[in-house]
């Protein structure tokens, strides 16, 4: 049997042994992405990068990680230069950000580097092995979130929360219903049923959205990322003093749950193409949704995280020195036959990181939360005010 048919057999068995022979979409998504033997992230070493299904900011070069390093050095100073200073990266993919952050701190912020301990929390065993091969660095170690002691420093992630399993809900006959996955004639189907948890209703109260108003059409379909709230609860407990930095594609709740976005944000990525069918290429394609930053911010307050600022990746990176990198480009490229091409390529990469078009990396949300700080610091990355 192929890994895909093994996974379909496993999903079918889960469905058949579940009450009413159906599982929530969140359980389905958890199985296809993270089943310990056949899940997409568990088995595919090449999910990311030009050879995989999608690329992320660190694949464009060293700039993203290096500019984040500037932010981390600034955080270290605002925490009064503690030793040890922990950077905890959650969901590190191929370990590219870690390599760039460490190299930049070592070179440019040696005191911060001396105090640094870099810990990676990675759910995928195959990606963890890859990271361990690439990052043979004395400063780096791996842990699980459960085993992580409370730290002083910063926990951070790039494109992590969009990979969490989500509940899919739909407005039907003026009620909120949940999408379940079931099996008929050996094929996976969707069916609507009652909400699997009251937490789904609490979620909408938290973010101040009421899908039952007339503004939302019947059949309005969207997602709820309860796993993100559970995760926030856990990570908040892992920060003794410091910051949580979250970078991902997403919106405020008002924009996420806009009546016009009537099919939600769920997307599937397979070999750099995206589409809307989560029931094909099972275990071979990524499933992902946008992040609701309002939920992270408001739930964060409940679990002890103070909101420090919400901005966009383009503005964060500009505040951290991306503009200077663009301005000095012509001076840093050495003259030679290929230099013009190199210059154009570098310029394109730097512009891509701050591309503010609707699907550009520059529009990614950046949320910084803090815990147990006596004063509210003005972080370098938050010094350019968000666009109105
Ligand atoms: C979309 S990739 C992003 C990788 C990397 N941050 C980057 O920017 O290239 C998501 C990463 O999060 C990991 N992941 C997903 N859920 C996780 C969890 N609950 N804890 C830790 N890692 C997780 C995946 O295995 C993968 O490495």
mmCIF file of C-alpha atoms and ligand atoms in Angstrom:
data_model
loop_
_atom_site.group_PDB
_atom_site.id
_atom_site.type_symbol
_atom_site.label_atom_id
_atom_site.label_comp_id
_atom_site.label_asym_id
_atom_site.label_seq_id
_atom_site.Cartn_x
_atom_site.Cartn_y
_atom_site.Cartn_z
ATOM 1 C CA UNK A 1 0.000 0.000 0.000
ATOM 2 C CA UNK A 2 1.180 3.567 -0.629
ATOM 3 C CA UNK A 3 1.475 5.973 2.328
ATOM 4 C CA UNK A 4 -1.611 7.754 0.932
ATOM 5 C CA UNK A 5 -3.773 4.624 0.930
ATOM 6 C CA UNK A 6 -2.442 3.680 4.396
ATOM 7 C CA UNK A 7 -3.515 7.121 5.589
ATOM 8 C CA UNK A 8 -6.960 6.838 3.984
ATOM 9 C CA UNK A 9 -7.411 3.423 5.634
ATOM 10 C CA UNK A 10 -6.415 4.940 8.973
ATOM 11 C CA UNK A 11 -8.778 7.898 8.572
ATOM 12 C CA UNK A 12 -11.609 5.535 7.579
ATOM 13 C CA UNK A 13 -10.954 3.411 10.686
ATOM 14 C CA UNK A 14 -11.046 6.546 12.883
ATOM 15 C CA UNK A 15 -14.352 7.582 11.332
ATOM 16 C CA UNK A 16 -15.905 4.130 11.666
ATOM 17 C CA UNK A 17 -14.975 3.827 15.317
ATOM 18 C CA UNK A 18 -16.181 7.368 16.185
ATOM 19 C CA UNK A 19 -19.650 8.029 17.641
ATOM 20 C CA UNK A 20 -22.055 8.474 14.706
ATOM 21 C CA UNK A 21 -19.251 7.433 12.343
ATOM 22 C CA UNK A 22 -18.038 10.961 11.788
ATOM 23 C CA UNK A 23 -15.082 13.090 12.886
ATOM 24 C CA UNK A 24 -14.730 16.869 12.979
ATOM 25 C CA UNK A 25 -12.808 18.528 10.165
ATOM 26 C CA UNK A 26 -10.229 19.479 12.829
ATOM 27 C CA UNK A 27 -9.635 15.772 13.614
ATOM 28 C CA UNK A 28 -9.404 15.032 9.895
ATOM 29 C CA UNK A 29 -6.865 17.842 9.376
ATOM 30 C CA UNK A 30 -4.863 16.656 12.375
ATOM 31 C CA UNK A 31 -4.666 13.145 10.898
ATOM 32 C CA UNK A 32 -3.686 14.224 7.376
ATOM 33 C CA UNK A 33 -1.013 16.643 8.585
ATOM 34 C CA UNK A 34 0.287 14.985 11.747
ATOM 35 C CA UNK A 35 -0.597 11.277 11.884
ATOM 36 C CA UNK A 36 2.538 9.775 13.535
ATOM 37 C CA UNK A 37 3.160 7.329 10.659
ATOM 38 C CA UNK A 38 1.524 8.806 7.560
ATOM 39 C CA UNK A 39 0.888 12.533 8.152
ATOM 40 C CA UNK A 40 2.098 15.184 5.699
ATOM 41 C CA UNK A 41 4.447 16.922 8.140
ATOM 42 C CA UNK A 42 5.462 13.638 9.774
ATOM 43 C CA UNK A 43 6.626 11.890 6.638
ATOM 44 C CA UNK A 44 7.591 14.461 4.011
ATOM 45 C CA UNK A 45 11.090 15.904 4.551
ATOM 46 C CA UNK A 46 10.741 18.146 1.516
ATOM 47 C CA UNK A 47 7.478 19.943 2.326
ATOM 48 C CA UNK A 48 9.202 23.336 2.244
ATOM 49 C CA UNK A 49 11.484 25.059 -0.232
ATOM 50 C CA UNK A 50 11.758 25.223 -4.008
ATOM 51 C CA UNK A 51 11.607 21.391 -4.227
ATOM 52 C CA UNK A 52 8.601 21.149 -1.896
ATOM 53 C CA UNK A 53 5.070 22.518 -1.895
ATOM 54 C CA UNK A 54 5.612 26.085 -0.678
ATOM 55 C CA UNK A 55 8.350 28.498 0.357
ATOM 56 C CA UNK A 56 8.515 30.774 3.386
ATOM 57 C CA UNK A 57 10.420 34.033 4.037
ATOM 58 C CA UNK A 58 13.723 32.384 5.080
ATOM 59 C CA UNK A 59 13.882 30.591 1.722
ATOM 60 C CA UNK A 60 14.438 33.959 0.059
ATOM 61 C CA UNK A 61 17.848 34.375 1.673
ATOM 62 C CA UNK A 62 19.500 35.313 4.961
ATOM 63 C CA UNK A 63 17.842 38.731 5.359
ATOM 64 C CA UNK A 64 14.666 37.600 7.131
ATOM 65 C CA UNK A 65 16.520 35.733 9.903
ATOM 66 C CA UNK A 66 19.189 38.420 10.178
ATOM 67 C CA UNK A 67 16.614 41.191 10.603
ATOM 68 C CA UNK A 68 14.763 39.116 13.206
ATOM 69 C CA UNK A 69 18.107 38.816 14.998
ATOM 70 C CA UNK A 70 18.186 42.636 15.235
ATOM 71 C CA UNK A 71 14.796 42.454 16.973
ATOM 72 C CA UNK A 72 15.982 39.720 19.333
ATOM 73 C CA UNK A 73 19.108 41.704 20.328
ATOM 74 C CA UNK A 74 16.825 44.674 21.032
ATOM 75 C CA UNK A 75 14.570 42.454 23.203
ATOM 76 C CA UNK A 76 17.624 41.232 25.101
ATOM 77 C CA UNK A 77 18.513 44.867 25.898
ATOM 78 C CA UNK A 78 14.961 45.717 26.939
ATOM 79 C CA UNK A 79 15.040 42.754 29.354
ATOM 80 C CA UNK A 80 18.245 44.235 30.908
ATOM 81 C CA UNK A 81 20.584 41.817 29.167
ATOM 82 C CA UNK A 82 19.782 38.595 31.070
ATOM 83 C CA UNK A 83 21.994 35.500 31.041
ATOM 84 C CA UNK A 84 20.787 33.072 29.907
ATOM 85 C CA UNK A 85 18.690 34.736 27.222
ATOM 86 C CA UNK A 86 16.446 32.150 25.598
ATOM 87 C CA UNK A 87 15.215 32.205 22.047
ATOM 88 C CA UNK A 88 12.659 29.444 21.536
ATOM 89 C CA UNK A 89 11.644 28.823 17.949
ATOM 90 C CA UNK A 90 8.473 26.770 17.543
ATOM 91 C CA UNK A 91 7.983 24.949 14.224
ATOM 92 C CA UNK A 92 11.403 25.583 12.697
ATOM 93 C CA UNK A 93 10.906 23.816 9.336
ATOM 94 C CA UNK A 94 14.325 23.355 7.774
ATOM 95 C CA UNK A 95 16.094 25.358 10.498
ATOM 96 C CA UNK A 96 16.965 28.234 8.159
ATOM 97 C CA UNK A 97 15.876 31.032 10.502
ATOM 98 C CA UNK A 98 17.903 29.543 13.352
ATOM 99 C CA UNK A 99 21.072 29.434 11.212
ATOM 100 C CA UNK A 100 20.648 33.061 10.115
ATOM 101 C CA UNK A 101 19.750 34.390 13.581
ATOM 102 C CA UNK A 102 22.725 32.668 15.209
ATOM 103 C CA UNK A 103 25.230 33.820 12.567
ATOM 104 C CA UNK A 104 23.996 37.406 12.752
ATOM 105 C CA UNK A 105 24.036 37.600 16.553
ATOM 106 C CA UNK A 106 27.496 36.053 16.737
ATOM 107 C CA UNK A 107 28.870 38.561 14.254
ATOM 108 C CA UNK A 108 27.021 41.723 15.282
ATOM 109 C CA UNK A 109 25.839 41.316 18.877
ATOM 110 C CA UNK A 110 28.527 39.200 20.585
ATOM 111 C CA UNK A 111 27.349 39.949 24.149
ATOM 112 C CA UNK A 112 23.815 38.884 23.360
ATOM 113 C CA UNK A 113 25.205 35.826 21.570
ATOM 114 C CA UNK A 114 27.252 34.849 24.630
ATOM 115 C CA UNK A 115 24.104 34.945 26.792
ATOM 116 C CA UNK A 116 22.001 33.111 24.210
ATOM 117 C CA UNK A 117 20.463 29.659 24.390
ATOM 118 C CA UNK A 118 18.506 28.715 21.272
ATOM 119 C CA UNK A 119 15.863 26.017 21.717
ATOM 120 C CA UNK A 120 13.805 24.510 18.901
ATOM 121 C CA UNK A 121 10.411 22.898 19.458
ATOM 122 C CA UNK A 122 9.546 20.862 16.371
ATOM 123 C CA UNK A 123 6.585 18.512 16.072
ATOM 124 C CA UNK A 124 7.702 16.720 12.897
ATOM 125 C CA UNK A 125 10.317 14.012 13.615
ATOM 126 C CA UNK A 126 11.588 14.106 10.035
ATOM 127 C CA UNK A 127 12.066 17.890 10.091
ATOM 128 C CA UNK A 128 13.653 17.678 13.544
ATOM 129 C CA UNK A 129 16.212 15.191 12.197
ATOM 130 C CA UNK A 130 16.898 17.500 9.258
ATOM 131 C CA UNK A 131 17.387 20.462 11.614
ATOM 132 C CA UNK A 132 19.742 18.419 13.792
ATOM 133 C CA UNK A 133 21.872 17.584 10.752
ATOM 134 C CA UNK A 134 22.032 21.214 9.619
ATOM 135 C CA UNK A 135 22.410 22.962 12.962
ATOM 136 C CA UNK A 136 25.378 21.335 14.665
ATOM 137 C CA UNK A 137 25.792 24.444 16.751
ATOM 138 C CA UNK A 138 26.716 24.457 20.455
ATOM 139 C CA UNK A 139 24.031 27.053 21.170
ATOM 140 C CA UNK A 140 21.128 25.001 19.801
ATOM 141 C CA UNK A 141 19.134 22.298 21.530
ATOM 142 C CA UNK A 142 15.740 20.684 20.987
ATOM 143 C CA UNK A 143 12.904 20.232 23.425
ATOM 144 C CA UNK A 144 9.200 19.593 23.562
ATOM 145 C CA UNK A 145 6.862 22.327 24.706
ATOM 146 C CA UNK A 146 5.865 20.163 27.695
ATOM 147 C CA UNK A 147 9.510 19.777 28.829
ATOM 148 C CA UNK A 148 10.466 23.420 28.312
ATOM 149 C CA UNK A 149 11.093 25.173 31.646
ATOM 150 C CA UNK A 150 9.741 28.762 31.952
ATOM 151 C CA UNK A 151 12.236 30.993 30.152
ATOM 152 C CA UNK A 152 13.464 34.578 30.100
ATOM 153 C CA UNK A 153 13.645 35.679 26.498
ATOM 154 C CA UNK A 154 11.442 35.295 23.456
ATOM 155 C CA UNK A 155 9.335 32.478 22.057
ATOM 156 C CA UNK A 156 8.660 32.947 18.372
ATOM 157 C CA UNK A 157 7.210 31.324 15.280
ATOM 158 C CA UNK A 158 6.934 31.975 11.572
ATOM 159 C CA UNK A 159 4.044 30.337 9.713
ATOM 160 C CA UNK A 160 3.259 27.923 12.561
ATOM 161 C CA UNK A 161 -0.302 28.713 13.596
ATOM 162 C CA UNK A 162 -1.591 28.540 10.019
ATOM 163 C CA UNK A 163 -0.628 24.847 10.148
ATOM 164 C CA UNK A 164 -2.826 24.007 13.160
ATOM 165 C CA UNK A 165 -5.967 21.879 12.625
ATOM 166 C CA UNK A 166 -9.131 23.977 12.491
ATOM 167 C CA UNK A 167 -12.832 23.388 13.069
ATOM 168 C CA UNK A 168 -14.912 24.254 10.019
ATOM 169 C CA UNK A 169 -18.335 25.701 10.698
ATOM 170 C CA UNK A 170 -21.196 26.744 8.499
ATOM 171 C CA UNK A 171 -24.269 28.908 8.913
ATOM 172 C CA UNK A 172 -27.291 26.783 8.027
ATOM 173 C CA UNK A 173 -30.971 27.685 8.539
ATOM 174 C CA UNK A 174 -29.875 30.490 10.839
ATOM 175 C CA UNK A 175 -27.894 28.176 13.098
ATOM 176 C CA UNK A 176 -24.205 27.493 13.469
ATOM 177 C CA UNK A 177 -23.367 23.947 12.408
ATOM 178 C CA UNK A 178 -20.042 22.144 12.223
ATOM 179 C CA UNK A 179 -18.550 20.312 9.249
ATOM 180 C CA UNK A 180 -17.808 16.623 9.961
ATOM 181 C CA UNK A 181 -16.042 14.109 7.728
ATOM 182 C CA UNK A 182 -17.720 10.791 7.105
ATOM 183 C CA UNK A 183 -17.338 7.790 4.748
ATOM 184 C CA UNK A 184 -19.892 6.709 2.168
ATOM 185 C CA UNK A 185 -19.179 4.098 -0.520
ATOM 186 C CA UNK A 186 -15.500 4.122 0.460
ATOM 187 C CA UNK A 187 -15.265 7.855 -0.232
ATOM 188 C CA UNK A 188 -14.784 10.702 2.216
ATOM 189 C CA UNK A 189 -17.734 13.093 2.430
ATOM 190 C CA UNK A 190 -18.678 16.130 4.452
ATOM 191 C CA UNK A 191 -21.790 16.362 6.549
ATOM 192 C CA UNK A 192 -23.151 19.063 8.865
ATOM 193 C CA UNK A 193 -23.859 18.395 12.551
ATOM 194 C CA UNK A 194 -24.138 20.194 15.884
ATOM 195 C CA UNK A 195 -21.118 22.148 17.162
ATOM 196 C CA UNK A 196 -18.656 19.728 18.756
ATOM 197 C CA UNK A 197 -17.797 22.126 21.574
ATOM 198 C CA UNK A 198 -19.223 25.169 23.332
ATOM 199 C CA UNK A 199 -15.785 26.690 23.000
ATOM 200 C CA UNK A 200 -16.684 27.483 19.384
ATOM 201 C CA UNK A 201 -19.426 29.824 20.599
ATOM 202 C CA UNK A 202 -17.129 31.287 23.267
ATOM 203 C CA UNK A 203 -14.594 31.963 20.530
ATOM 204 C CA UNK A 204 -17.001 34.199 18.633
ATOM 205 C CA UNK A 205 -17.937 36.010 21.857
ATOM 206 C CA UNK A 206 -14.245 36.618 22.525
ATOM 207 C CA UNK A 207 -13.649 38.221 19.132
ATOM 208 C CA UNK A 208 -16.984 40.081 19.045
ATOM 209 C CA UNK A 209 -18.360 38.463 15.880
ATOM 210 C CA UNK A 210 -21.944 37.233 15.472
ATOM 211 C CA UNK A 211 -22.369 35.084 12.354
ATOM 212 C CA UNK A 212 -26.125 34.825 12.953
ATOM 213 C CA UNK A 213 -26.776 38.430 12.005
ATOM 214 C CA UNK A 214 -28.285 39.148 8.592
ATOM 215 C CA UNK A 215 -24.949 40.445 7.333
ATOM 216 C CA UNK A 216 -23.802 36.828 6.952
ATOM 217 C CA UNK A 217 -25.493 34.822 4.180
ATOM 218 C CA UNK A 218 -26.847 31.307 4.702
ATOM 219 C CA UNK A 219 -24.125 28.710 3.889
ATOM 220 C CA UNK A 220 -21.443 31.131 5.121
ATOM 221 C CA UNK A 221 -18.523 28.842 5.889
ATOM 222 C CA UNK A 222 -15.442 29.602 7.922
ATOM 223 C CA UNK A 223 -12.928 28.138 10.341
ATOM 224 C CA UNK A 224 -12.105 28.370 14.035
ATOM 225 C CA UNK A 225 -8.588 27.642 15.265
ATOM 226 C CA UNK A 226 -9.163 26.426 18.842
ATOM 227 C CA UNK A 227 -5.755 24.700 18.742
ATOM 228 C CA UNK A 228 -4.174 28.172 18.521
ATOM 229 C CA UNK A 229 -5.821 29.144 21.828
ATOM 230 C CA UNK A 230 -4.694 25.912 23.516
ATOM 231 C CA UNK A 231 -1.187 26.538 22.227
ATOM 232 C CA UNK A 232 -1.268 30.119 23.525
ATOM 233 C CA UNK A 233 -2.303 28.871 26.947
ATOM 234 C CA UNK A 234 0.679 26.519 27.032
ATOM 235 C CA UNK A 235 3.276 28.972 25.693
ATOM 236 C CA UNK A 236 2.123 31.741 28.035
ATOM 237 C CA UNK A 237 3.030 29.408 30.912
ATOM 238 C CA UNK A 238 6.465 28.848 29.410
ATOM 239 C CA UNK A 239 7.438 32.521 29.564
ATOM 240 C CA UNK A 240 8.711 33.633 32.935
ATOM 241 C CA UNK A 241 9.651 37.099 31.615
ATOM 242 C CA UNK A 242 9.799 38.174 28.023
ATOM 243 C CA UNK A 243 8.070 38.098 24.671
ATOM 244 C CA UNK A 244 5.993 36.048 22.291
ATOM 245 C CA UNK A 245 6.494 36.985 18.620
ATOM 246 C CA UNK A 246 4.105 35.507 16.059
ATOM 247 C CA UNK A 247 4.467 36.009 12.310
ATOM 248 C CA UNK A 248 1.901 34.520 9.958
ATOM 249 C CA UNK A 249 -0.576 35.288 7.231
ATOM 250 C CA UNK A 250 -3.843 36.405 8.718
ATOM 251 C CA UNK A 251 -6.166 39.219 9.593
ATOM 252 C CA UNK A 252 -7.931 40.923 12.442
ATOM 253 C CA UNK A 253 -11.261 39.205 13.250
ATOM 254 C CA UNK A 254 -13.255 41.917 11.455
ATOM 255 C CA UNK A 255 -11.431 41.168 8.213
ATOM 256 C CA UNK A 256 -11.143 37.414 8.723
ATOM 257 C CA UNK A 257 -14.855 37.000 9.361
ATOM 258 C CA UNK A 258 -15.944 39.556 6.802
ATOM 259 C CA UNK A 259 -19.317 38.586 5.257
ATOM 260 C CA UNK A 260 -17.641 38.689 1.821
ATOM 261 C CA UNK A 261 -15.186 35.883 2.770
ATOM 262 C CA UNK A 262 -18.021 33.363 2.649
ATOM 263 C CA UNK A 263 -15.859 30.304 1.939
ATOM 264 C CA UNK A 264 -13.322 30.903 4.720
ATOM 265 C CA UNK A 265 -9.565 30.798 4.199
ATOM 266 C CA UNK A 266 -8.764 27.056 4.017
ATOM 267 C CA UNK A 267 -6.229 26.356 1.247
ATOM 268 C CA UNK A 268 -4.332 23.311 0.067
ATOM 269 C CA UNK A 269 -0.779 23.560 -1.288
ATOM 270 C CA UNK A 270 0.671 20.941 -3.579
ATOM 271 C CA UNK A 271 3.843 21.535 -5.564
ATOM 272 C CA UNK A 272 3.542 25.325 -5.384
ATOM 273 C CA UNK A 273 -0.059 25.395 -6.602
ATOM 274 C CA UNK A 274 -2.980 26.083 -4.344
ATOM 275 C CA UNK A 275 -6.551 24.857 -4.533
ATOM 276 C CA UNK A 276 -9.578 24.270 -2.277
ATOM 277 C CA UNK A 277 -10.012 20.474 -2.086
ATOM 278 C CA UNK A 278 -8.715 18.924 1.158
ATOM 279 C CA UNK A 279 -9.846 15.439 0.052
ATOM 280 C CA UNK A 280 -7.295 14.945 -2.751
ATOM 281 C CA UNK A 281 -3.524 14.272 -2.453
ATOM 282 C CA UNK A 282 -4.292 13.132 1.096
ATOM 283 C CA UNK A 283 -1.113 13.250 3.212
ATOM 284 C CA UNK A 284 0.806 14.654 0.249
ATOM 285 C CA UNK A 285 -0.426 18.250 0.359
ATOM 286 C CA UNK A 286 -0.401 21.003 2.951
ATOM 287 C CA UNK A 287 -3.676 22.252 4.428
ATOM 288 C CA UNK A 288 -3.586 25.704 5.939
ATOM 289 C CA UNK A 289 -5.792 28.578 7.095
ATOM 290 C CA UNK A 290 -5.208 32.223 7.863
ATOM 291 C CA UNK A 291 -4.656 33.323 11.454
ATOM 292 C CA UNK A 292 -7.172 35.378 13.420
ATOM 293 C CA UNK A 293 -4.861 37.815 15.223
ATOM 294 C CA UNK A 294 -7.689 39.360 17.252
ATOM 295 C CA UNK A 295 -8.301 35.973 18.883
ATOM 296 C CA UNK A 296 -4.585 35.599 19.702
ATOM 297 C CA UNK A 297 -4.440 39.079 21.168
ATOM 298 C CA UNK A 298 -7.633 38.819 23.255
ATOM 299 C CA UNK A 299 -7.090 35.256 24.449
ATOM 300 C CA UNK A 300 -3.485 36.228 25.196
ATOM 301 C CA UNK A 301 -4.720 38.793 27.716
ATOM 302 C CA UNK A 302 -6.745 36.041 29.456
ATOM 303 C CA UNK A 303 -3.624 33.884 29.843
ATOM 304 C CA UNK A 304 -1.316 36.669 31.050
ATOM 305 C CA UNK A 305 0.147 38.022 27.801
ATOM 306 C CA UNK A 306 -0.003 41.803 27.350
ATOM 307 C CA UNK A 307 -0.324 43.002 23.742
ATOM 308 C CA UNK A 308 2.717 45.113 22.809
ATOM 309 C CA UNK A 309 1.930 45.708 19.181
ATOM 310 C CA UNK A 310 0.435 44.341 15.977
ATOM 311 C CA UNK A 311 2.071 45.261 12.700
ATOM 312 C CA UNK A 312 2.853 43.845 9.286
ATOM 313 C CA UNK A 313 5.981 42.003 8.209
ATOM 314 C CA UNK A 314 6.939 44.710 5.686
ATOM 315 C CA UNK A 315 6.822 47.413 8.364
ATOM 316 C CA UNK A 316 8.579 45.245 10.960
ATOM 317 C CA UNK A 317 11.450 44.461 8.590
ATOM 318 C CA UNK A 318 11.715 48.078 7.421
ATOM 319 C CA UNK A 319 11.963 49.206 11.045
ATOM 320 C CA UNK A 320 14.677 46.598 11.603
ATOM 321 C CA UNK A 321 16.842 47.759 8.689
ATOM 322 C CA UNK A 322 15.439 46.352 5.439
ATOM 323 C CA UNK A 323 15.347 49.870 3.930
ATOM 324 C CA UNK A 324 19.056 50.397 4.661
ATOM 325 C CA UNK A 325 19.816 47.038 3.038
ATOM 326 C CA UNK A 326 18.021 48.127 -0.113
ATOM 327 C CA UNK A 327 19.713 51.540 -0.067
ATOM 328 C CA UNK A 328 23.216 50.091 0.275
ATOM 329 C CA UNK A 329 22.711 47.342 -2.301
ATOM 330 C CA UNK A 330 24.804 48.962 -5.004
ATOM 331 C CA UNK A 331 27.720 49.374 -2.587
ATOM 332 C CA UNK A 332 27.710 45.793 -1.323
ATOM 333 C CA UNK A 333 27.698 44.027 -4.708
ATOM 334 C CA UNK A 334 31.279 43.659 -5.962
ATOM 335 C CA UNK A 335 31.875 44.739 -9.561
ATOM 336 C CA UNK A 336 32.070 41.856 -12.033
ATOM 337 C CA UNK A 337 30.332 40.390 -15.063
ATOM 338 C CA UNK A 338 27.453 38.918 -13.011
ATOM 339 C CA UNK A 339 27.073 41.833 -10.656
ATOM 340 C CA UNK A 340 24.147 43.464 -12.424
ATOM 341 C CA UNK A 341 22.124 40.228 -12.323
ATOM 342 C CA UNK A 342 23.055 39.723 -8.683
ATOM 343 C CA UNK A 343 21.952 43.247 -7.896
ATOM 344 C CA UNK A 344 18.581 42.760 -9.566
ATOM 345 C CA UNK A 345 18.055 39.410 -7.812
ATOM 346 C CA UNK A 346 18.933 40.797 -4.369
ATOM 347 C CA UNK A 347 16.699 43.783 -4.932
ATOM 348 C CA UNK A 348 13.810 41.470 -5.904
ATOM 349 C CA UNK A 349 14.293 39.332 -2.801
ATOM 350 C CA UNK A 350 14.343 42.319 -0.461
ATOM 351 C CA UNK A 351 11.250 43.745 -2.126
ATOM 352 C CA UNK A 352 9.460 40.378 -1.872
ATOM 353 C CA UNK A 353 9.991 40.319 1.907
ATOM 354 C CA UNK A 354 8.130 43.618 2.244
ATOM 355 C CA UNK A 355 5.706 43.212 -0.676
ATOM 356 C CA UNK A 356 2.505 44.902 0.520
ATOM 357 C CA UNK A 357 0.277 43.601 -2.300
ATOM 358 C CA UNK A 358 -2.645 41.487 -0.975
ATOM 359 C CA UNK A 359 -0.750 38.177 -1.305
ATOM 360 C CA UNK A 360 2.701 39.610 -0.568
ATOM 361 C CA UNK A 361 4.874 38.514 2.367
ATOM 362 C CA UNK A 362 4.948 42.131 3.553
ATOM 363 C CA UNK A 363 1.277 41.935 4.545
ATOM 364 C CA UNK A 364 1.807 39.021 6.958
ATOM 365 C CA UNK A 365 0.685 39.886 10.472
ATOM 366 C CA UNK A 366 3.211 40.279 13.284
ATOM 367 C CA UNK A 367 1.921 40.151 16.833
ATOM 368 C CA UNK A 368 4.220 40.846 19.777
ATOM 369 C CA UNK A 369 2.973 40.038 23.272
ATOM 370 C CA UNK A 370 4.847 40.275 26.540
ATOM 371 C CA UNK A 371 4.798 38.865 30.028
ATOM 372 C CA UNK A 372 5.974 40.244 33.362
ATOM 373 C CA UNK A 373 7.733 43.354 32.054
ATOM 374 C CA UNK A 374 7.870 46.291 34.461
ATOM 375 C CA UNK A 375 7.868 48.935 31.711
ATOM 376 C CA UNK A 376 6.328 48.738 28.273
ATOM 377 C CA UNK A 377 9.379 48.797 25.976
ATOM 378 C CA UNK A 378 9.408 50.509 22.590
ATOM 379 C CA UNK A 379 10.630 47.655 20.467
ATOM 380 C CA UNK A 380 12.636 48.561 17.399
ATOM 381 C CA UNK A 381 10.449 46.451 15.070
ATOM 382 C CA UNK A 382 7.310 48.305 16.166
ATOM 383 C CA UNK A 383 8.558 51.836 15.551
ATOM 384 C CA UNK A 384 6.826 52.284 12.170
ATOM 385 C CA UNK A 385 3.093 52.767 12.829
ATOM 386 C CA UNK A 386 0.798 50.247 11.062
ATOM 387 C CA UNK A 387 -0.965 51.451 7.914
ATOM 388 C CA UNK A 388 -4.486 52.742 8.611
HETATM 389 C C1 LIG B 1 4.727 26.013 7.517
HETATM 390 S S1 LIG B 1 6.055 25.306 8.339
HETATM 391 C C2 LIG B 1 7.036 26.752 8.724
HETATM 392 C C3 LIG B 1 8.482 26.421 8.960
HETATM 393 C C4 LIG B 1 9.419 27.591 9.341
HETATM 394 N N1 LIG B 1 8.976 28.314 10.496
HETATM 395 C C5 LIG B 1 9.642 28.536 8.188
HETATM 396 O O1 LIG B 1 9.348 29.723 8.321
HETATM 397 O O2 LIG B 1 10.130 28.084 7.142
HETATM 398 C C6 LIG B 1 5.327 24.835 9.886
HETATM 399 C C7 LIG B 1 6.305 24.178 10.833
HETATM 400 O O3 LIG B 1 5.675 24.011 12.102
HETATM 401 C C8 LIG B 1 5.846 22.652 12.554
HETATM 402 N N2 LIG B 1 4.731 22.409 13.498
HETATM 403 C C9 LIG B 1 3.413 22.290 13.240
HETATM 404 N N3 LIG B 1 2.704 22.161 14.392
HETATM 405 C C10 LIG B 1 3.612 22.245 15.399
HETATM 406 C C11 LIG B 1 3.517 22.213 16.824
HETATM 407 N N4 LIG B 1 2.338 22.068 17.440
HETATM 408 N N5 LIG B 1 4.652 22.317 17.544
HETATM 409 C C12 LIG B 1 5.853 22.466 16.941
HETATM 410 N N6 LIG B 1 6.016 22.489 15.596
HETATM 411 C C13 LIG B 1 4.914 22.379 14.835
HETATM 412 C C14 LIG B 1 5.854 21.890 11.259
HETATM 413 O O4 LIG B 1 6.366 20.592 11.430
HETATM 414 C C15 LIG B 1 6.765 22.795 10.426
HETATM 415 O O5 LIG B 1 8.113 22.651 10.784
#
